[in-house]
Amino acid sequence: EPEVTQTPSHQVTQMGQEVILRCVPISNHLYFYWYRQILGQKVEFLVSFYNNEISEKSEIFDDQFSVERPDGSNFTLKIRSTKLEDSAMYFCASSGDDNEKLFFGSGTQLSVL
Amino acid sequence: GNSVTQMEGPVTLSEEAFLTINCTYTATGYPSLFWYVQYPGEGLQLLLKATKADDKGSNKGFEATYRKETTSFHLEKGSVQVSDSAVYFCALSLNSGYSTLTFGKGTMLLVSP
């Protein structure tokens, strides 16, 4: 079965540094998402992306965050200047025609020191 | 706002025991309801869903019924297996067109032989 792939599985960075989290969605999917889960808290929506632009974003997704689909296969989340509170598991997801069925990657655990 | 509340885990059961994981929701409209499951080391996978009141979603022996009167979507399974050990997430979507999911915190299920 096709799957969403995320790299790296773990990322450690210093506060203030830029990080890029990478995702390869399922190839024929059209909708792309980032969610995150801070340890012990709920999985939170960050942003959705369709037709090469952001379609919806949450309050968490401030100017420090950006997303990009640089080519036909990758979907990236950039955090420009990381803060301690950005430490979380970040999940990428994609969906196709059945827009209610999201396929999630296994996540990138980001640790900001 | 929209929110999902799940029972706290971990839920610890012996194999073949009956499982209930409670989920209640608050939503400003008429949501679709979902259960996602995350097995160790993997991404979240859609387990089942229901899109309107009184619908029953089912998959792999799991069931959940959309109860509008009690705003609930409790997950049940008649006889759990060790392989069901995972984290279970209840979620809702208000069909904004981009399938933004609002998740609960997740409930860890541990099944022992």
mmCIF file of N, CA, C and O in Angstrom, chain B residues 4-91:
data_model
loop_
_atom_site.group_PDB
_atom_site.id
_atom_site.type_symbol
_atom_site.label_atom_id
_atom_site.label_comp_id
_atom_site.label_asym_id
_atom_site.label_seq_id
_atom_site.Cartn_x
_atom_site.Cartn_y
_atom_site.Cartn_z
ATOM 1 N N VAL B 4 -12.444 17.708 20.928
ATOM 2 C CA VAL B 4 -12.681 16.273 21.116
ATOM 3 C C VAL B 4 -12.057 15.877 22.445
ATOM 4 O O VAL B 4 -10.902 16.238 22.724
ATOM 5 N N THR B 5 -12.806 15.136 23.227
ATOM 6 C CA THR B 5 -12.319 14.668 24.530
ATOM 7 C C THR B 5 -12.355 13.149 24.558
ATOM 8 O O THR B 5 -13.394 12.536 24.279
ATOM 9 N N GLN B 6 -11.223 12.549 24.869
ATOM 10 C CA GLN B 6 -11.129 11.095 24.970
ATOM 11 C C GLN B 6 -10.772 10.704 26.382
ATOM 12 O O GLN B 6 -10.144 11.490 27.117
ATOM 13 N N MET B 7 -11.099 9.483 26.718
ATOM 14 C CA MET B 7 -10.718 8.992 28.034
ATOM 15 C C MET B 7 -9.198 8.885 28.118
ATOM 16 O O MET B 7 -8.498 8.638 27.131
ATOM 17 N N GLU B 8 -8.697 9.092 29.330
ATOM 18 C CA GLU B 8 -7.264 9.030 29.564
ATOM 19 C C GLU B 8 -6.798 7.581 29.498
ATOM 20 O O GLU B 8 -7.514 6.660 29.866
ATOM 21 N N GLY B 9 -5.577 7.401 29.029
ATOM 22 C CA GLY B 9 -5.008 6.066 29.042
ATOM 23 C C GLY B 9 -3.887 5.973 30.058
ATOM 24 O O GLY B 9 -3.683 6.909 30.827
ATOM 25 N N PRO B 10 -3.135 4.891 30.039
ATOM 26 C CA PRO B 10 -3.365 3.761 29.157
ATOM 27 C C PRO B 10 -4.522 2.873 29.617
ATOM 28 O O PRO B 10 -4.841 2.828 30.798
ATOM 29 N N VAL B 11 -5.130 2.233 28.650
ATOM 30 C CA VAL B 11 -6.119 1.207 28.924
ATOM 31 C C VAL B 11 -5.404 -0.126 28.804
ATOM 32 O O VAL B 11 -4.807 -0.425 27.776
ATOM 33 N N THR B 12 -5.450 -0.902 29.865
ATOM 34 C CA THR B 12 -4.747 -2.180 29.898
ATOM 35 C C THR B 12 -5.763 -3.308 29.973
ATOM 36 O O THR B 12 -6.592 -3.332 30.894
ATOM 37 N N LEU B 13 -5.698 -4.214 29.008
ATOM 38 C CA LEU B 13 -6.659 -5.313 28.937
ATOM 39 C C LEU B 13 -5.950 -6.623 28.663
ATOM 40 O O LEU B 13 -4.845 -6.635 28.090
ATOM 41 N N SER B 14 -6.601 -7.696 29.015
ATOM 42 C CA SER B 14 -6.134 -9.021 28.622
ATOM 43 C C SER B 14 -6.741 -9.377 27.275
ATOM 44 O O SER B 14 -7.810 -8.872 26.903
ATOM 45 N N GLU B 15 -6.042 -10.232 26.555
ATOM 46 C CA GLU B 15 -6.540 -10.677 25.256
ATOM 47 C C GLU B 15 -7.954 -11.235 25.404
ATOM 48 O O GLU B 15 -8.285 -11.881 26.393
ATOM 49 N N GLU B 16 -8.790 -10.946 24.407
ATOM 50 C CA GLU B 16 -10.198 -11.377 24.324
ATOM 51 C C GLU B 16 -11.133 -10.555 25.212
ATOM 52 O O GLU B 16 -12.338 -10.827 25.217
ATOM 53 N N ALA B 17 -10.620 -9.572 25.900
ATOM 54 C CA ALA B 17 -11.497 -8.711 26.698
ATOM 55 C C ALA B 17 -12.254 -7.749 25.784
ATOM 56 O O ALA B 17 -11.884 -7.522 24.633
ATOM 57 N N PHE B 18 -13.323 -7.178 26.350
ATOM 58 C CA PHE B 18 -14.135 -6.190 25.632
ATOM 59 C C PHE B 18 -13.513 -4.807 25.822
ATOM 60 O O PHE B 18 -13.098 -4.444 26.916
ATOM 61 N N LEU B 19 -13.490 -4.054 24.720
ATOM 62 C CA LEU B 19 -12.873 -2.730 24.747
ATOM 63 C C LEU B 19 -13.910 -1.642 24.527
ATOM 64 O O LEU B 19 -14.747 -1.740 23.615
ATOM 65 N N THR B 20 -13.857 -0.612 25.342
ATOM 66 C CA THR B 20 -14.549 0.642 25.056
ATOM 67 C C THR B 20 -13.575 1.776 25.300
ATOM 68 O O THR B 20 -12.952 1.833 26.363
ATOM 69 N N ILE B 21 -13.455 2.659 24.333
ATOM 70 C CA ILE B 21 -12.717 3.914 24.524
ATOM 71 C C ILE B 21 -13.712 5.044 24.258
ATOM 72 O O ILE B 21 -14.255 5.164 23.166
ATOM 73 N N ASN B 22 -13.943 5.840 25.285
ATOM 74 C CA ASN B 22 -14.945 6.896 25.177
ATOM 75 C C ASN B 22 -14.420 8.119 24.438
ATOM 76 O O ASN B 22 -13.254 8.504 24.589
ATOM 77 N N CYS B 23 -15.308 8.715 23.647
ATOM 78 C CA CYS B 23 -14.988 9.941 22.919
ATOM 79 C C CYS B 23 -16.237 10.809 22.872
ATOM 80 O O CYS B 23 -17.310 10.330 22.485
ATOM 81 N N THR B 24 -16.109 12.043 23.273
ATOM 82 C CA THR B 24 -17.186 13.013 23.112
ATOM 83 C C THR B 24 -16.649 14.227 22.380
ATOM 84 O O THR B 24 -15.441 14.476 22.375
ATOM 85 N N TYR B 25 -17.559 14.971 21.775
ATOM 86 C CA TYR B 25 -17.104 16.084 20.950
ATOM 87 C C TYR B 25 -17.973 17.313 21.172
ATOM 88 O O TYR B 25 -19.108 17.234 21.634
ATOM 89 N N THR B 26 -17.418 18.442 20.811
ATOM 90 C CA THR B 26 -18.136 19.710 20.734
ATOM 91 C C THR B 26 -17.849 20.282 19.360
ATOM 92 O O THR B 26 -16.686 20.342 18.935
ATOM 93 N N ALA B 27 -18.908 20.655 18.643
ATOM 94 C CA ALA B 27 -18.701 21.187 17.297
ATOM 95 C C ALA B 27 -19.758 22.230 16.990
ATOM 96 O O ALA B 27 -20.891 22.145 17.474
ATOM 97 N N THR B 28 -19.380 23.181 16.172
ATOM 98 C CA THR B 28 -20.294 24.274 15.832
ATOM 99 C C THR B 28 -21.243 23.902 14.694
ATOM 100 O O THR B 28 -22.190 24.596 14.442
ATOM 101 N N GLY B 29 -20.987 22.805 14.021
ATOM 102 C CA GLY B 29 -21.866 22.384 12.927
ATOM 103 C C GLY B 29 -22.160 20.911 13.042
ATOM 104 O O GLY B 29 -22.326 20.380 14.140
ATOM 105 N N TYR B 30 -22.192 20.236 11.909
ATOM 106 C CA TYR B 30 -22.474 18.800 11.860
ATOM 107 C C TYR B 30 -21.223 18.089 11.359
ATOM 108 O O TYR B 30 -21.006 17.965 10.157
ATOM 109 N N PRO B 31 -20.423 17.613 12.288
ATOM 110 C CA PRO B 31 -19.122 17.075 11.874
ATOM 111 C C PRO B 31 -19.199 15.655 11.348
ATOM 112 O O PRO B 31 -20.169 14.933 11.589
ATOM 113 N N SER B 32 -18.172 15.260 10.638
ATOM 114 C CA SER B 32 -17.857 13.855 10.428
ATOM 115 C C SER B 32 -16.937 13.427 11.564
ATOM 116 O O SER B 32 -16.147 14.226 12.074
ATOM 117 N N LEU B 33 -17.049 12.177 11.957
ATOM 118 C CA LEU B 33 -16.290 11.676 13.105
ATOM 119 C C LEU B 33 -15.412 10.511 12.675
ATOM 120 O O LEU B 33 -15.801 9.700 11.817
ATOM 121 N N PHE B 34 -14.249 10.428 13.302
ATOM 122 C CA PHE B 34 -13.242 9.465 12.883
ATOM 123 C C PHE B 34 -12.569 8.833 14.101
ATOM 124 O O PHE B 34 -12.449 9.457 15.159
ATOM 125 N N TRP B 35 -12.090 7.615 13.895
ATOM 126 C CA TRP B 35 -11.100 7.030 14.775
ATOM 127 C C TRP B 35 -9.863 6.712 13.935
ATOM 128 O O TRP B 35 -9.959 6.046 12.897
ATOM 129 N N TYR B 36 -8.718 7.217 14.414
ATOM 130 C CA TYR B 36 -7.430 6.905 13.821
ATOM 131 C C TYR B 36 -6.659 6.035 14.809
ATOM 132 O O TYR B 36 -6.815 6.161 16.026
ATOM 133 N N VAL B 37 -5.776 5.189 14.280
ATOM 134 C CA VAL B 37 -4.948 4.327 15.122
ATOM 135 C C VAL B 37 -3.485 4.510 14.723
ATOM 136 O O VAL B 37 -3.163 4.683 13.541
ATOM 137 N N GLN B 38 -2.635 4.518 15.733
ATOM 138 C CA GLN B 38 -1.189 4.640 15.489
ATOM 139 C C GLN B 38 -0.494 3.466 16.146
ATOM 140 O O GLN B 38 -0.399 3.396 17.382
ATOM 141 N N TYR B 39 0.007 2.550 15.324
ATOM 142 C CA TYR B 39 0.796 1.437 15.830
ATOM 143 C C TYR B 39 2.216 1.907 16.078
ATOM 144 O O TYR B 39 2.678 2.881 15.469
ATOM 145 N N PRO B 40 2.940 1.261 16.964
ATOM 146 C CA PRO B 40 4.298 1.704 17.297
ATOM 147 C C PRO B 40 5.170 1.905 16.065
ATOM 148 O O PRO B 40 5.268 1.024 15.208
ATOM 149 N N GLY B 41 5.786 3.085 15.969
ATOM 150 C CA GLY B 41 6.708 3.365 14.875
ATOM 151 C C GLY B 41 6.048 3.709 13.555
ATOM 152 O O GLY B 41 6.742 3.888 12.545
ATOM 153 N N GLU B 42 4.731 3.823 13.540
ATOM 154 C CA GLU B 42 4.024 4.093 12.284
ATOM 155 C C GLU B 42 3.234 5.391 12.360
ATOM 156 O O GLU B 42 3.108 6.011 13.418
ATOM 157 N N GLY B 43 2.704 5.824 11.223
ATOM 158 C CA GLY B 43 1.861 7.002 11.181
ATOM 159 C C GLY B 43 0.433 6.678 11.598
ATOM 160 O O GLY B 43 0.069 5.526 11.785
ATOM 161 N N LEU B 44 -0.359 7.720 11.741
ATOM 162 C CA LEU B 44 -1.771 7.525 12.065
ATOM 163 C C LEU B 44 -2.482 6.930 10.850
ATOM 164 O O LEU B 44 -2.261 7.359 9.709
ATOM 165 N N GLN B 45 -3.355 5.956 11.100
ATOM 166 C CA GLN B 45 -4.121 5.332 10.021
ATOM 167 C C GLN B 45 -5.600 5.469 10.331
ATOM 168 O O GLN B 45 -6.009 5.285 11.483
ATOM 169 N N LEU B 46 -6.377 5.768 9.315
ATOM 170 C CA LEU B 46 -7.814 5.827 9.511
ATOM 171 C C LEU B 46 -8.337 4.435 9.843
ATOM 172 O O LEU B 46 -8.127 3.483 9.091
ATOM 173 N N LEU B 47 -9.033 4.312 10.968
ATOM 174 C CA LEU B 47 -9.599 3.033 11.379
ATOM 175 C C LEU B 47 -11.055 2.931 10.925
ATOM 176 O O LEU B 47 -11.460 1.946 10.333
ATOM 177 N N LEU B 48 -11.839 3.974 11.212
ATOM 178 C CA LEU B 48 -13.227 3.993 10.782
ATOM 179 C C LEU B 48 -13.762 5.414 10.852
ATOM 180 O O LEU B 48 -13.148 6.274 11.483
ATOM 181 N N LYS B 49 -14.906 5.615 10.207
ATOM 182 C CA LYS B 49 -15.486 6.949 10.233
ATOM 183 C C LYS B 49 -17.009 6.850 10.129
ATOM 184 O O LYS B 49 -17.557 5.823 9.716
ATOM 185 N N ALA B 50 -17.670 7.941 10.503
ATOM 186 C CA ALA B 50 -19.118 8.071 10.344
ATOM 187 C C ALA B 50 -19.414 9.522 9.992
ATOM 188 O O ALA B 50 -18.837 10.432 10.594
ATOM 189 N N THR B 51 -20.277 9.732 9.045
ATOM 190 C CA THR B 51 -20.467 11.088 8.533
ATOM 191 C C THR B 51 -21.765 11.741 8.963
ATOM 192 O O THR B 51 -21.933 12.951 8.774
ATOM 193 N N LYS B 52 -22.701 10.964 9.537
ATOM 194 C CA LYS B 52 -23.928 11.594 10.007
ATOM 195 C C LYS B 52 -24.492 10.819 11.186
ATOM 196 O O LYS B 52 -24.106 9.681 11.451
ATOM 197 N N ALA B 53 -25.430 11.444 11.858
ATOM 198 C CA ALA B 53 -26.011 10.874 13.074
ATOM 199 C C ALA B 53 -26.568 9.480 12.812
ATOM 200 O O ALA B 53 -27.180 9.215 11.781
ATOM 201 N N ASP B 54 -26.304 8.595 13.793
ATOM 202 C CA ASP B 54 -26.750 7.197 13.806
ATOM 203 C C ASP B 54 -25.975 6.295 12.856
ATOM 204 O O ASP B 54 -26.209 5.083 12.831
ATOM 205 N N ASP B 55 -25.048 6.848 12.083
ATOM 206 C CA ASP B 55 -24.167 6.010 11.268
ATOM 207 C C ASP B 55 -23.277 5.186 12.176
ATOM 208 O O ASP B 55 -22.844 5.665 13.225
ATOM 209 N N LYS B 56 -22.972 3.980 11.755
ATOM 210 C CA LYS B 56 -22.005 3.154 12.467
ATOM 211 C C LYS B 56 -20.823 2.902 11.542
ATOM 212 O O LYS B 56 -20.989 2.410 10.427
ATOM 213 N N GLY B 57 -19.641 3.269 12.017
ATOM 214 C CA GLY B 57 -18.421 2.934 11.304
ATOM 215 C C GLY B 57 -17.870 1.638 11.855
ATOM 216 O O GLY B 57 -17.976 1.372 13.054
ATOM 217 N N SER B 58 -17.273 0.815 10.991
ATOM 218 C CA SER B 58 -16.714 -0.441 11.471
ATOM 219 C C SER B 58 -15.540 -0.847 10.604
ATOM 220 O O SER B 58 -15.499 -0.567 9.397
ATOM 221 N N ASN B 59 -14.583 -1.515 11.246
ATOM 222 C CA ASN B 59 -13.398 -1.983 10.533
ATOM 223 C C ASN B 59 -12.594 -2.853 11.488
ATOM 224 O O ASN B 59 -12.407 -2.499 12.662
ATOM 225 N N LYS B 60 -12.099 -3.981 11.015
ATOM 226 C CA LYS B 60 -11.222 -4.874 11.789
ATOM 227 C C LYS B 60 -11.834 -5.260 13.120
ATOM 228 O O LYS B 60 -11.113 -5.455 14.107
ATOM 229 N N GLY B 61 -13.137 -5.374 13.199
ATOM 230 C CA GLY B 61 -13.795 -5.752 14.440
ATOM 231 C C GLY B 61 -14.110 -4.592 15.361
ATOM 232 O O GLY B 61 -14.797 -4.765 16.367
ATOM 233 N N PHE B 62 -13.623 -3.416 15.028
ATOM 234 C CA PHE B 62 -13.929 -2.220 15.802
ATOM 235 C C PHE B 62 -15.211 -1.576 15.272
ATOM 236 O O PHE B 62 -15.488 -1.619 14.073
ATOM 237 N N GLU B 63 -15.966 -0.952 16.172
ATOM 238 C CA GLU B 63 -17.185 -0.245 15.793
ATOM 239 C C GLU B 63 -17.298 1.039 16.581
ATOM 240 O O GLU B 63 -16.814 1.125 17.717
ATOM 241 N N ALA B 64 -17.969 2.016 15.964
ATOM 242 C CA ALA B 64 -18.321 3.236 16.694
ATOM 243 C C ALA B 64 -19.577 3.803 16.055
ATOM 244 O O ALA B 64 -19.697 3.821 14.821
ATOM 245 N N THR B 65 -20.511 4.263 16.877
ATOM 246 C CA THR B 65 -21.773 4.810 16.389
ATOM 247 C C THR B 65 -21.838 6.291 16.695
ATOM 248 O O THR B 65 -21.575 6.718 17.824
ATOM 249 N N TYR B 66 -22.200 7.053 15.704
ATOM 250 C CA TYR B 66 -22.315 8.518 15.804
ATOM 251 C C TYR B 66 -23.602 8.832 16.571
ATOM 252 O O TYR B 66 -24.707 8.645 16.054
ATOM 253 N N ARG B 67 -23.471 9.317 17.784
ATOM 254 C CA ARG B 67 -24.623 9.636 18.641
ATOM 255 C C ARG B 67 -24.716 11.144 18.801
ATOM 256 O O ARG B 67 -23.979 11.752 19.578
ATOM 257 N N LYS B 68 -25.631 11.716 18.038
ATOM 258 C CA LYS B 68 -25.767 13.171 18.081
ATOM 259 C C LYS B 68 -26.349 13.626 19.419
ATOM 260 O O LYS B 68 -25.973 14.670 19.966
ATOM 261 N N GLU B 69 -27.264 12.829 19.974
ATOM 262 C CA GLU B 69 -27.950 13.260 21.199
ATOM 263 C C GLU B 69 -27.005 13.327 22.400
ATOM 264 O O GLU B 69 -27.199 14.124 23.302
ATOM 265 N N THR B 70 -25.973 12.487 22.363
ATOM 266 C CA THR B 70 -24.998 12.515 23.459
ATOM 267 C C THR B 70 -23.645 13.067 22.991
ATOM 268 O O THR B 70 -22.687 13.064 23.773
ATOM 269 N N THR B 71 -23.574 13.544 21.757
ATOM 270 C CA THR B 71 -22.319 14.028 21.129
ATOM 271 C C THR B 71 -21.172 13.082 21.431
ATOM 272 O O THR B 71 -20.122 13.488 21.941
ATOM 273 N N SER B 72 -21.383 11.809 21.095
ATOM 274 C CA SER B 72 -20.370 10.806 21.408
ATOM 275 C C SER B 72 -20.076 9.923 20.206
ATOM 276 O O SER B 72 -20.889 9.823 19.266
ATOM 277 N N PHE B 73 -18.918 9.284 20.262
ATOM 278 C CA PHE B 73 -18.494 8.386 19.187
ATOM 279 C C PHE B 73 -17.546 7.364 19.833
ATOM 280 O O PHE B 73 -16.369 7.294 19.540
ATOM 281 N N HIS B 74 -18.075 6.557 20.710
ATOM 282 C CA HIS B 74 -17.265 5.633 21.495
ATOM 283 C C HIS B 74 -16.796 4.461 20.644
ATOM 284 O O HIS B 74 -17.576 3.881 19.882
ATOM 285 N N LEU B 75 -15.551 4.081 20.822
ATOM 286 C CA LEU B 75 -14.960 2.973 20.070
ATOM 287 C C LEU B 75 -15.119 1.687 20.872
ATOM 288 O O LEU B 75 -14.817 1.675 22.073
ATOM 289 N N GLU B 76 -15.554 0.615 20.201
ATOM 290 C CA GLU B 76 -15.751 -0.660 20.880
ATOM 291 C C GLU B 76 -15.185 -1.796 20.043
ATOM 292 O O GLU B 76 -15.165 -1.734 18.811
ATOM 293 N N LYS B 77 -14.754 -2.830 20.768
ATOM 294 C CA LYS B 77 -14.382 -4.078 20.110
ATOM 295 C C LYS B 77 -14.709 -5.209 21.063
ATOM 296 O O LYS B 77 -14.394 -5.122 22.260
ATOM 297 N N GLY B 78 -15.305 -6.256 20.539
ATOM 298 C CA GLY B 78 -15.794 -7.320 21.400
ATOM 299 C C GLY B 78 -14.695 -8.179 22.009
ATOM 300 O O GLY B 78 -14.845 -8.683 23.125
ATOM 301 N N SER B 79 -13.574 -8.335 21.292
ATOM 302 C CA SER B 79 -12.525 -9.243 21.753
ATOM 303 C C SER B 79 -11.192 -8.731 21.218
ATOM 304 O O SER B 79 -10.879 -8.907 20.042
ATOM 305 N N VAL B 80 -10.421 -8.099 22.088
ATOM 306 C CA VAL B 80 -9.175 -7.483 21.617
ATOM 307 C C VAL B 80 -8.064 -8.515 21.510
ATOM 308 O O VAL B 80 -8.073 -9.557 22.188
ATOM 309 N N GLN B 81 -7.103 -8.194 20.659
ATOM 310 C CA GLN B 81 -5.924 -9.026 20.473
ATOM 311 C C GLN B 81 -4.677 -8.240 20.847
ATOM 312 O O GLN B 81 -4.701 -6.997 20.876
ATOM 313 N N VAL B 82 -3.593 -8.965 21.084
ATOM 314 C CA VAL B 82 -2.326 -8.293 21.406
ATOM 315 C C VAL B 82 -1.953 -7.306 20.303
ATOM 316 O O VAL B 82 -1.443 -6.211 20.572
ATOM 317 N N SER B 83 -2.237 -7.664 19.072
ATOM 318 C CA SER B 83 -1.892 -6.817 17.926
ATOM 319 C C SER B 83 -2.706 -5.524 17.864
ATOM 320 O O SER B 83 -2.398 -4.641 17.053
ATOM 321 N N ASP B 84 -3.721 -5.396 18.694
ATOM 322 C CA ASP B 84 -4.496 -4.145 18.762
ATOM 323 C C ASP B 84 -3.811 -3.096 19.633
ATOM 324 O O ASP B 84 -4.280 -1.951 19.706
ATOM 325 N N SER B 85 -2.744 -3.461 20.294
ATOM 326 C CA SER B 85 -2.015 -2.503 21.129
ATOM 327 C C SER B 85 -1.517 -1.343 20.274
ATOM 328 O O SER B 85 -0.777 -1.548 19.305
ATOM 329 N N ALA B 86 -1.934 -0.157 20.616
ATOM 330 C CA ALA B 86 -1.664 1.024 19.784
ATOM 331 C C ALA B 86 -2.221 2.243 20.513
ATOM 332 O O ALA B 86 -2.809 2.121 21.583
ATOM 333 N N VAL B 87 -2.046 3.405 19.884
ATOM 334 C CA VAL B 87 -2.695 4.620 20.383
ATOM 335 C C VAL B 87 -3.872 4.933 19.469
ATOM 336 O O VAL B 87 -3.731 4.931 18.242
ATOM 337 N N TYR B 88 -5.030 5.202 20.057
ATOM 338 C CA TYR B 88 -6.254 5.449 19.304
ATOM 339 C C TYR B 88 -6.658 6.911 19.469
ATOM 340 O O TYR B 88 -6.728 7.429 20.579
ATOM 341 N N PHE B 89 -6.916 7.561 18.336
ATOM 342 C CA PHE B 89 -7.261 8.981 18.322
ATOM 343 C C PHE B 89 -8.669 9.160 17.770
ATOM 344 O O PHE B 89 -8.968 8.706 16.670
ATOM 345 N N CYS B 90 -9.476 9.858 18.507
ATOM 346 C CA CYS B 90 -10.788 10.277 18.020
ATOM 347 C C CYS B 90 -10.633 11.656 17.375
ATOM 348 O O CYS B 90 -9.831 12.476 17.855
ATOM 349 N N ALA B 91 -11.362 11.911 16.309
ATOM 350 C CA ALA B 91 -11.208 13.185 15.609
ATOM 351 C C ALA B 91 -12.510 13.585 14.941
ATOM 352 O O ALA B 91 -13.376 12.742 14.690
#
